[in-house]
Structures are given as structure tokens and as C-alpha cells.
């Protein structure tokens, strides 16, 4: 059997361990990326009789790509918006 333990730290309110044998690694990553899991203390993967700390690896997989401000083309965004507005003009 394989499952994940996600420990969430709520500060003064305490901690909660989310343990669901049916949740997959992909689902844990999805919940981290969506913000459903926040303030994670650790993530352990339990397989049979062994425990592995996979916190860093899973958090790295869930990280959203960082887009540098200079990589954003504001003029293209403005032109796309104008084009979209033209589509919805009455003819």
C-alpha cells in the first residue's frame, strides 16, 4: 500500500495531518498548486513499511513558473484586448 501524509501547520490553531490512502502524488501536487494545501510542514510518502520525506520534490513539482516582468509584452496584451473588443461590436 502507498499513501501520502501532508502535515499542514495552522500556527496557533495547531496542525493537521491529511492522510487519504486514495490520494495520489498527482493529486497532492494539484492541491498544492491550487492553494488548497498551504503552510505545509512536510509531506511523507509511505510505501509498505518505509517512510520517505518527499516534501522538497513535491513542492518543486507544484511550484508555478515565475515569469519575469520584463518578459511580459504589455503592448501585445493591449492589442489583443482591442481585437477582442472589436469582435463584440455590433455590426
PDB file of C-alpha atoms in Angstrom:
ATOM      1  CA  UNK A   1       0.000   0.000   0.000  1.00  0.00           C
ATOM      2  CA  UNK A   2       1.183   3.518  -0.822  1.00  0.00           C
ATOM      3  CA  UNK A   3      -0.161   6.790   0.534  1.00  0.00           C
ATOM      4  CA  UNK A   4       0.884  10.330   1.412  1.00  0.00           C
ATOM      5  CA  UNK A   5       0.802  12.227   4.700  1.00  0.00           C
ATOM      6  CA  UNK A   6       0.585  16.008   4.287  1.00  0.00           C
ATOM      7  CA  UNK A   7       1.157  17.927   7.527  1.00  0.00           C
ATOM      8  CA  UNK A   8      -0.409  21.383   7.479  1.00  0.00           C
ATOM      9  CA  UNK A   9       0.595  23.951  10.108  1.00  0.00           C
ATOM     10  CA  UNK A  10      -2.158  26.350  11.205  1.00  0.00           C
ATOM     11  CA  UNK A  11       0.061  28.279  13.607  1.00  0.00           C
ATOM     12  CA  UNK A  12      -1.581  28.814  16.984  1.00  0.00           C
ATOM     13  CA  UNK A  13      -4.585  26.716  15.934  1.00  0.00           C
ATOM     14  CA  UNK A  14      -2.388  23.629  15.670  1.00  0.00           C
ATOM     15  CA  UNK A  15      -1.509  21.181  12.937  1.00  0.00           C
ATOM     16  CA  UNK A  16      -3.451  18.757  10.803  1.00  0.00           C
ATOM     17  CA  UNK A  17      -2.241  15.631   9.041  1.00  0.00           C
ATOM     18  CA  UNK A  18      -4.115  14.855   5.855  1.00  0.00           C
ATOM     19  CA  UNK A  19      -3.954  11.101   5.306  1.00  0.00           C
ATOM     20  CA  UNK A  20      -6.002   9.592   2.495  1.00  0.00           C
ATOM     21  CA  UNK A  21      -4.934   6.236   1.036  1.00  0.00           C
ATOM     22  CA  UNK A  22      -6.751   7.050  -2.210  1.00  0.00           C
ATOM     23  CA  UNK A  23      -4.935  10.320  -2.916  1.00  0.00           C
ATOM     24  CA  UNK A  24      -2.152  10.106  -5.478  1.00  0.00           C
ATOM     25  CA  UNK A  25       1.062  12.093  -5.823  1.00  0.00           C
ATOM     26  CA  UNK A  26      -0.514  13.922  -8.761  1.00  0.00           C
ATOM     27  CA  UNK A  27      -3.484  14.920  -6.593  1.00  0.00           C
ATOM     28  CA  UNK A  28      -1.201  16.191  -3.811  1.00  0.00           C
ATOM     29  CA  UNK A  29       0.665  18.308  -6.374  1.00  0.00           C
ATOM     30  CA  UNK A  30      -2.627  19.584  -7.780  1.00  0.00           C
ATOM     31  CA  UNK A  31      -3.872  20.601  -4.334  1.00  0.00           C
ATOM     32  CA  UNK A  32      -0.606  22.396  -3.593  1.00  0.00           C
ATOM     33  CA  UNK A  33      -0.668  24.268  -6.906  1.00  0.00           C
ATOM     34  CA  UNK A  34      -4.298  25.310  -6.431  1.00  0.00           C
ATOM     35  CA  UNK A  35      -3.623  26.629  -2.925  1.00  0.00           C
ATOM     36  CA  UNK A  36      -5.850  24.081  -1.189  1.00  0.00           C
ATOM     37  CA  UNK A  37      -2.830  22.928   0.824  1.00  0.00           C
ATOM     38  CA  UNK A  38      -0.968  25.881   2.367  1.00  0.00           C
ATOM     39  CA  UNK A  39       1.670  26.147   5.084  1.00  0.00           C
ATOM     40  CA  UNK A  40       2.824  22.587   4.572  1.00  0.00           C
ATOM     41  CA  UNK A  41       5.273  21.390   7.227  1.00  0.00           C
ATOM     42  CA  UNK A  42       6.166  18.154   5.500  1.00  0.00           C
ATOM     43  CA  UNK A  43       4.963  15.532   3.047  1.00  0.00           C
ATOM     44  CA  UNK A  44       5.782  11.899   3.683  1.00  0.00           C
ATOM     45  CA  UNK A  45       5.284   9.066   1.231  1.00  0.00           C
ATOM     46  CA  UNK A  46       4.521   5.760   2.918  1.00  0.00           C
ATOM     47  CA  UNK A  47       5.168   2.619   0.871  1.00  0.00           C
ATOM     48  CA  UNK A  48       4.634  -0.706   2.632  1.00  0.00           C
ATOM     49  CA  UNK A  49       6.914  -0.413   5.705  1.00  0.00           C
ATOM     50  CA  UNK A  50       9.074   2.540   4.636  1.00  0.00           C
ATOM     51  CA  UNK A  51       8.633   6.273   5.038  1.00  0.00           C
ATOM     52  CA  UNK A  52      10.279   8.830   2.753  1.00  0.00           C
ATOM     53  CA  UNK A  53      10.263  12.603   3.153  1.00  0.00           C
ATOM     54  CA  UNK A  54       9.265  13.899  -0.299  1.00  0.00           C
ATOM     55  CA  UNK A  55       8.497  17.473   0.763  1.00  0.00           C
ATOM     56  CA  UNK A  56      11.086  19.260  -1.390  1.00  0.00           C
ATOM     57  CA  UNK A  57      10.420  17.182  -4.506  1.00  0.00           C
ATOM     58  CA  UNK A  58       6.633  17.562  -4.368  1.00  0.00           C
ATOM     59  CA  UNK A  59       6.781  21.290  -3.587  1.00  0.00           C
ATOM     60  CA  UNK A  60       9.170  21.778  -6.520  1.00  0.00           C
ATOM     61  CA  UNK A  61       6.786  19.942  -8.845  1.00  0.00           C
ATOM     62  CA  UNK A  62       3.861  22.036  -7.625  1.00  0.00           C
ATOM     63  CA  UNK A  63       5.658  25.371  -7.993  1.00  0.00           C
ATOM     64  CA  UNK A  64       4.200  27.652 -10.601  1.00  0.00           C
ATOM     65  CA  UNK A  65       6.639  29.040 -13.138  1.00  0.00           C
ATOM     66  CA  UNK A  66       7.937  32.504 -12.358  1.00  0.00           C
ATOM     67  CA  UNK A  67       7.516  34.988 -15.207  1.00  0.00           C
ATOM     68  CA  UNK A  68       9.881  37.923 -15.082  1.00  0.00           C
ATOM     69  CA  UNK A  69       8.180  41.322 -15.548  1.00  0.00           C
ATOM     70  CA  UNK A  70      10.414  42.184 -18.498  1.00  0.00           C
ATOM     71  CA  UNK A  71       9.206  39.043 -20.298  1.00  0.00           C
ATOM     72  CA  UNK A  72       5.632  40.310 -20.401  1.00  0.00           C
ATOM     73  CA  UNK A  73       4.726  42.123 -23.626  1.00  0.00           C
ATOM     74  CA  UNK A  74       2.229  44.750 -22.476  1.00  0.00           C
ATOM     75  CA  UNK A  75       1.705  46.148 -25.973  1.00  0.00           C
ATOM     76  CA  UNK A  76       0.680  42.730 -27.283  1.00  0.00           C
ATOM     77  CA  UNK A  77      -1.724  42.333 -24.384  1.00  0.00           C
ATOM     78  CA  UNK A  78      -3.299  45.723 -25.155  1.00  0.00           C
ATOM     79  CA  UNK A  79      -3.633  44.896 -28.864  1.00  0.00           C
ATOM     80  CA  UNK A  80      -5.223  41.538 -28.056  1.00  0.00           C
ATOM     81  CA  UNK A  81      -7.730  43.302 -25.815  1.00  0.00           C
ATOM     82  CA  UNK A  82      -8.621  45.815 -28.549  1.00  0.00           C
ATOM     83  CA  UNK A  83      -9.057  42.968 -31.050  1.00  0.00           C
ATOM     84  CA  UNK A  84     -11.350  41.137 -28.632  1.00  0.00           C
ATOM     85  CA  UNK A  85     -13.434  44.265 -28.119  1.00  0.00           C
ATOM     86  CA  UNK A  86     -13.841  44.622 -31.893  1.00  0.00           C
ATOM     87  CA  UNK A  87     -15.183  41.086 -32.125  1.00  0.00           C
ATOM     88  CA  UNK A  88     -18.088  42.005 -29.877  1.00  0.00           C
ATOM     89  CA  UNK A  89     -19.024  45.300 -31.540  1.00  0.00           C
ATOM     90  CA  UNK A  90     -22.494  45.400 -33.081  1.00  0.00           C
ATOM     91  CA  UNK A  91     -22.331  45.244 -36.877  1.00  0.00           C
TER      92      UNK A  91
END
